[in-house]
Short mmCIF file of N, CA, C and O in Angstrom, two decimals:
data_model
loop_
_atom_site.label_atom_id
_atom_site.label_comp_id
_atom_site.label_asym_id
_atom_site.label_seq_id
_atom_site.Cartn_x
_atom_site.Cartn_y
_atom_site.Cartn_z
N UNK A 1 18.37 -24.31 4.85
CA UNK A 1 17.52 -25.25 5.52
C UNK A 1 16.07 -24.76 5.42
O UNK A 1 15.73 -23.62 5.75
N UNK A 2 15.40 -25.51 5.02
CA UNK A 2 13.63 -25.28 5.04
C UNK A 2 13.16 -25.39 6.45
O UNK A 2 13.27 -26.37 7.19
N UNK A 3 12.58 -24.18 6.71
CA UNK A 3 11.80 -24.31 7.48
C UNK A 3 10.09 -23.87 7.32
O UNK A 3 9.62 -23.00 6.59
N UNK A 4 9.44 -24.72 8.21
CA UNK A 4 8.15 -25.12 8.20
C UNK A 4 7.30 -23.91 8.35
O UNK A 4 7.99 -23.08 8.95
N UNK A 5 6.28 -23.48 8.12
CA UNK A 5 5.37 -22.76 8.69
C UNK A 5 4.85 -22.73 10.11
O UNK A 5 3.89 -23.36 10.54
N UNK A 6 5.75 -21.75 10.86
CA UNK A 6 5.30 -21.00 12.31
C UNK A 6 3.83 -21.44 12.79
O UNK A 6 3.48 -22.28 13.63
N UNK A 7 3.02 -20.50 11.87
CA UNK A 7 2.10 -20.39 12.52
C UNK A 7 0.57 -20.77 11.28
O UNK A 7 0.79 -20.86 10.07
N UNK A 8 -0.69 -20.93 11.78
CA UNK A 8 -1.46 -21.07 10.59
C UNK A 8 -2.20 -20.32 9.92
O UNK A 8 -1.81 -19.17 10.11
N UNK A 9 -3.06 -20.35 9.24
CA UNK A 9 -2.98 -19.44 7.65
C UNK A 9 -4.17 -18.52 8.66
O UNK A 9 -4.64 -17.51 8.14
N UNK A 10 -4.52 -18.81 9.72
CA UNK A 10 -5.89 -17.88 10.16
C UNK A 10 -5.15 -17.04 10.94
O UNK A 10 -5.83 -16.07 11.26
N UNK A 11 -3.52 -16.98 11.59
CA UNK A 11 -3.33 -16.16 12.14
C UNK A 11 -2.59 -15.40 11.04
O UNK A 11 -2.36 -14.22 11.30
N UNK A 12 -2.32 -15.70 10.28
CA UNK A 12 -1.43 -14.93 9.20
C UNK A 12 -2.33 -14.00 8.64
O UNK A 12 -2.07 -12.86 9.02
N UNK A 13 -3.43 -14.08 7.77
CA UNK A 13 -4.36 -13.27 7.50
C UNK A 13 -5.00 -12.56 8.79
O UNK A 13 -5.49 -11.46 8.52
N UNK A 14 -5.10 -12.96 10.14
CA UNK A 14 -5.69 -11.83 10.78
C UNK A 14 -4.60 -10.73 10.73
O UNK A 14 -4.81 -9.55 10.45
N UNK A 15 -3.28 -11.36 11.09
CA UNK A 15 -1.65 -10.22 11.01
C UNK A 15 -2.11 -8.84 10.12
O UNK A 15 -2.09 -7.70 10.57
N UNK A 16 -2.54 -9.24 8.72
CA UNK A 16 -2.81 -8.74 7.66
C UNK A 16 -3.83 -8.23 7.77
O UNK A 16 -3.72 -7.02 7.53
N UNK A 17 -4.97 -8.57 8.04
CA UNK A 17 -6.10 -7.52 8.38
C UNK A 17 -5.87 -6.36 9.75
O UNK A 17 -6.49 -5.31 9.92
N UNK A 18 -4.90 -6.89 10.50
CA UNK A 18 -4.81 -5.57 11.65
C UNK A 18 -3.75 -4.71 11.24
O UNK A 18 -3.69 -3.68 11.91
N UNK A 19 -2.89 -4.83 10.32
CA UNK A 19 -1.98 -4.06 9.72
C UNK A 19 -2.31 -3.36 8.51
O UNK A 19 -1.53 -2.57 7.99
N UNK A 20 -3.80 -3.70 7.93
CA UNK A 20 -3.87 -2.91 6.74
C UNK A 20 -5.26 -2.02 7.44
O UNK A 20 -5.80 -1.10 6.83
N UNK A 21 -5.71 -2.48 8.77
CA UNK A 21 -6.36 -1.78 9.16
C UNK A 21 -5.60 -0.39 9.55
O UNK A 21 -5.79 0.75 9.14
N UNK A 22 -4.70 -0.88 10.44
CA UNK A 22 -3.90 0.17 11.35
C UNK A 22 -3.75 1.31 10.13
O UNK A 22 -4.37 2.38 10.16
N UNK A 23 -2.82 0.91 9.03
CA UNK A 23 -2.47 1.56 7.92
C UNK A 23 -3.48 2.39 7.25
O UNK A 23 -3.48 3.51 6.74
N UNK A 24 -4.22 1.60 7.41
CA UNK A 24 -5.49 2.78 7.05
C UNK A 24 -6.13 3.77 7.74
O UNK A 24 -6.60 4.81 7.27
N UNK A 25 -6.12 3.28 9.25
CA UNK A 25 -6.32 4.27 9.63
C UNK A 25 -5.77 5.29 10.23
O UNK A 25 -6.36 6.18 10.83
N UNK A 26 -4.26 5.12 10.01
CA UNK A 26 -2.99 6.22 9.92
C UNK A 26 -3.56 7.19 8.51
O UNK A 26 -4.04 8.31 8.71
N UNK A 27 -3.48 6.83 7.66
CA UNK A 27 -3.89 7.36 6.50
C UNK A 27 -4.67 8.44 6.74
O UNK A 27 -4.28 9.61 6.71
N UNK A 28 -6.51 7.80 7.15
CA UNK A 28 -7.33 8.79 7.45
C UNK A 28 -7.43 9.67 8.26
O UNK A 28 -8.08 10.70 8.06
N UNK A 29 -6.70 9.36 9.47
CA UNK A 29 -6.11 10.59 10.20
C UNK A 29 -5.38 11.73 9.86
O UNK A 29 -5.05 12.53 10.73
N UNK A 30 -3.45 10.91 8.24
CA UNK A 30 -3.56 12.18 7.94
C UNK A 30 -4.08 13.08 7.05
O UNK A 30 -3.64 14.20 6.78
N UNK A 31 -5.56 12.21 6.35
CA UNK A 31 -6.17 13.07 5.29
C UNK A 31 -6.70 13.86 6.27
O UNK A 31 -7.08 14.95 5.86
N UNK A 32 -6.86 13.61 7.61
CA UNK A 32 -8.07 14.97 8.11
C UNK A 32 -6.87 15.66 8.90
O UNK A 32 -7.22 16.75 9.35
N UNK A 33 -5.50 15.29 9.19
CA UNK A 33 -4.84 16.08 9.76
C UNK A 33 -4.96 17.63 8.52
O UNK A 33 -4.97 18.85 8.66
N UNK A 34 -5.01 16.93 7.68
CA UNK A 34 -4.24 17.66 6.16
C UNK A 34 -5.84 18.51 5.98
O UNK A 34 -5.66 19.71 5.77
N UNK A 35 -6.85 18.24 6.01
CA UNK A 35 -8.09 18.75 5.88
C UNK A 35 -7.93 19.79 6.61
O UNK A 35 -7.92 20.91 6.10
N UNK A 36 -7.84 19.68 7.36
CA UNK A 36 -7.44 20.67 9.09
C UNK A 36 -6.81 22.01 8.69
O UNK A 36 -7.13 23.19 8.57
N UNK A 37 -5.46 21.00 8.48
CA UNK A 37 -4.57 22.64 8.08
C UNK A 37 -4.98 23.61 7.04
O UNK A 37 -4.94 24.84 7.03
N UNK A 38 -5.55 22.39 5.80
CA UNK A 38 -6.28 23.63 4.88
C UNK A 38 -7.69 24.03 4.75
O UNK A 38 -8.24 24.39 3.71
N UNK A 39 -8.23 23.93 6.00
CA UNK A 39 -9.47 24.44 6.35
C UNK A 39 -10.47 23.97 5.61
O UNK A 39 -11.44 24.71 5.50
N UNK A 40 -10.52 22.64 4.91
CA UNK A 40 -11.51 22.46 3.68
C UNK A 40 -12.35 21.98 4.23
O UNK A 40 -12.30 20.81 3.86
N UNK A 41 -13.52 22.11 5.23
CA UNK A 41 -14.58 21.58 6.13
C UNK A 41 -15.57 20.26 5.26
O UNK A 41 -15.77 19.12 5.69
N UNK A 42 -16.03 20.82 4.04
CA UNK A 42 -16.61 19.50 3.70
C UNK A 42 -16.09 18.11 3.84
O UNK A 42 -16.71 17.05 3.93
N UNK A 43 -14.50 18.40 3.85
CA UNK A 43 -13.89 17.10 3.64
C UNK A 43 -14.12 16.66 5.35
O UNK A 43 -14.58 15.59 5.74
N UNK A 44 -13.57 18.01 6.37
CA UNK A 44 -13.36 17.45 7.42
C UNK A 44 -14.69 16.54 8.00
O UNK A 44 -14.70 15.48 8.62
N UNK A 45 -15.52 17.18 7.66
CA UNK A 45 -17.20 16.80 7.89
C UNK A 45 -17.06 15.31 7.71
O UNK A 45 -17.10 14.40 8.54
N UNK A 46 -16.87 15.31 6.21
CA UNK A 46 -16.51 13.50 5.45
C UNK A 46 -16.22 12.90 6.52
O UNK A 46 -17.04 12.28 7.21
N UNK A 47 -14.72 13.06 6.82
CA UNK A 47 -14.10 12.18 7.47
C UNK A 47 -14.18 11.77 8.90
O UNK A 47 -13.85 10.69 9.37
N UNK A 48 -14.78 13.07 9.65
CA UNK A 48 -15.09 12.92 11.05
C UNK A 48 -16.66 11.78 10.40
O UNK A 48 -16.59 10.64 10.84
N UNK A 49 -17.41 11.95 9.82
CA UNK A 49 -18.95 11.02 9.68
C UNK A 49 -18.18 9.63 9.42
O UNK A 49 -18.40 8.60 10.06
N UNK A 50 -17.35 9.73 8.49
CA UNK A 50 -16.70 8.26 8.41
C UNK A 50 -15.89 7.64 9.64
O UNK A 50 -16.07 6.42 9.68
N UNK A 51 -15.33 7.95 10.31
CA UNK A 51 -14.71 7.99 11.77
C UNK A 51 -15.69 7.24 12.74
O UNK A 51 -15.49 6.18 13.34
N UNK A 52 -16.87 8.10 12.76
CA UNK A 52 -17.98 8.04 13.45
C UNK A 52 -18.88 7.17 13.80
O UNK A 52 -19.40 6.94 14.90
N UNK A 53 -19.13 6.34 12.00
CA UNK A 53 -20.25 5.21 11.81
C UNK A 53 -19.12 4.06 11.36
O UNK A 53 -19.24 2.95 11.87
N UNK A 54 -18.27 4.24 10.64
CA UNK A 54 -17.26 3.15 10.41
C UNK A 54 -16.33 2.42 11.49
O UNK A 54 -16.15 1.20 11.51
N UNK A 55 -15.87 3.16 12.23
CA UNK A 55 -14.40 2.37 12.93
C UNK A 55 -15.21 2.17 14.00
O UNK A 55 -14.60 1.11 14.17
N UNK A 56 -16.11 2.17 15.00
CA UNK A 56 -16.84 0.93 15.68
C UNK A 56 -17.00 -0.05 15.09
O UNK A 56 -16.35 -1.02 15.48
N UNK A 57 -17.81 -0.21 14.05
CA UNK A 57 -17.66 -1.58 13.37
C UNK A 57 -16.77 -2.22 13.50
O UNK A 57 -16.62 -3.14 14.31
N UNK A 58 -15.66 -1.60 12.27
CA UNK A 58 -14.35 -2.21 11.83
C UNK A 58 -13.46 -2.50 12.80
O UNK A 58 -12.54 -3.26 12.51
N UNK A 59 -13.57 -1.92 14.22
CA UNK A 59 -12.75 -2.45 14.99
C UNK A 59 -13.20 -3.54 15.69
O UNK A 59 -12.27 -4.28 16.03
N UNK A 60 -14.28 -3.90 16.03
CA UNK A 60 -15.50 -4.98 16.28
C UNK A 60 -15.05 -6.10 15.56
O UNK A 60 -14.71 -7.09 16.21
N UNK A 61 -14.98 -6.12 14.11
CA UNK A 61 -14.65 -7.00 13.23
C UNK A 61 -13.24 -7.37 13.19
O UNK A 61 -13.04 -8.56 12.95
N UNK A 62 -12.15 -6.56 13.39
CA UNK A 62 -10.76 -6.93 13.15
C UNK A 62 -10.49 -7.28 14.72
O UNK A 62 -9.46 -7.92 14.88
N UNK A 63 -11.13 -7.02 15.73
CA UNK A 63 -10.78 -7.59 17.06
C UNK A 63 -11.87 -9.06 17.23
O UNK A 63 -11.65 -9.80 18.19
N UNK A 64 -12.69 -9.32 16.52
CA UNK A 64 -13.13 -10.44 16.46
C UNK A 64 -12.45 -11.25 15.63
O UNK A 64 -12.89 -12.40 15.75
N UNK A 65 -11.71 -11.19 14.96
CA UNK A 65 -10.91 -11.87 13.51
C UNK A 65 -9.93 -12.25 14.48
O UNK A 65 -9.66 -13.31 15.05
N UNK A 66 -9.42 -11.00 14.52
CA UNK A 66 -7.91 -11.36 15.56
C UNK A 66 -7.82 -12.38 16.71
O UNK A 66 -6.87 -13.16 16.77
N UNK A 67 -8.97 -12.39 17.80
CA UNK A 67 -9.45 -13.21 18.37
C UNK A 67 -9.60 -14.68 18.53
O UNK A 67 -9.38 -15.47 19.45
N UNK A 68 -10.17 -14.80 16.93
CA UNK A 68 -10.73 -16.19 16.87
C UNK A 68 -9.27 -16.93 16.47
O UNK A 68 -9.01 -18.09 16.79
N UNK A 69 -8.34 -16.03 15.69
CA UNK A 69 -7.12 -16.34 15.31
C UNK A 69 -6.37 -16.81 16.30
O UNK A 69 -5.74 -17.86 16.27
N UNK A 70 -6.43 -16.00 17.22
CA UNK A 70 -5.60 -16.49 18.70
C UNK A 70 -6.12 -17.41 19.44
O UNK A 70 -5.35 -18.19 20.00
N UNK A 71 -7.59 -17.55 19.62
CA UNK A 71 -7.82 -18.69 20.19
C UNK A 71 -7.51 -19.89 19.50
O UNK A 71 -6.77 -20.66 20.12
N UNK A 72 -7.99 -20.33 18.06
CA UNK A 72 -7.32 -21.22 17.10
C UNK A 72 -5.95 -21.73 17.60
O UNK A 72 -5.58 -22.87 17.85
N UNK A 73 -5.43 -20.76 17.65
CA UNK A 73 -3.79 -21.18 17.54
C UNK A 73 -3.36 -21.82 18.55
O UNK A 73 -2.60 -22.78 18.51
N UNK A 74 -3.99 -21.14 19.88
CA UNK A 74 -3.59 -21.85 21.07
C UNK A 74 -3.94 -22.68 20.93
O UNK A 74 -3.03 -23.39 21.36
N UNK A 75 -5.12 -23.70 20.42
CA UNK A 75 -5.85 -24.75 20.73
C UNK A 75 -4.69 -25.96 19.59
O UNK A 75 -4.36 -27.11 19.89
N UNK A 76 -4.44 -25.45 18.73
CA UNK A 76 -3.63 -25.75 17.74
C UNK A 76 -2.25 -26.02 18.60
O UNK A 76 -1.21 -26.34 18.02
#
């Protein structure tokens, strides 16, 4: 039996932007877990500056995405 599409294409792509966020930033945690253990400071430096000036943004942006997605839908 066919069934219809749940939900619409703005909440589906936000799904996808907070899951490839999350994923990513599992990732960069364990490149600096992994930085850590092998003491390689330039990198840790990297990644704490990227931490620092990046994920305010990006979370700004994927909680505004997500947002507008949910309000959409309800109104929908």
């Amino acid at each position: 039996m066919h069934r219809p599409k749940q939900h619409g294409w703005l909440l589906r792509v936000a799904s996808n932007v907070l899951r490839t966020f999350l994923l990513s930033l599992f990732g960069l945690l364990v490149a600096l877990l992994f930085a850590v253990i092998v003491e390689y400071l330039p990198l840790i430096d990297l990644l704490l500056n990227l931490l620092e000036l990046c994920l305010p943004k990006a979370i700004a942006l994927v909680l505004c995405i997500v947002g507008v997605a949910v309000v959409l839908e309800s109104i929908r």
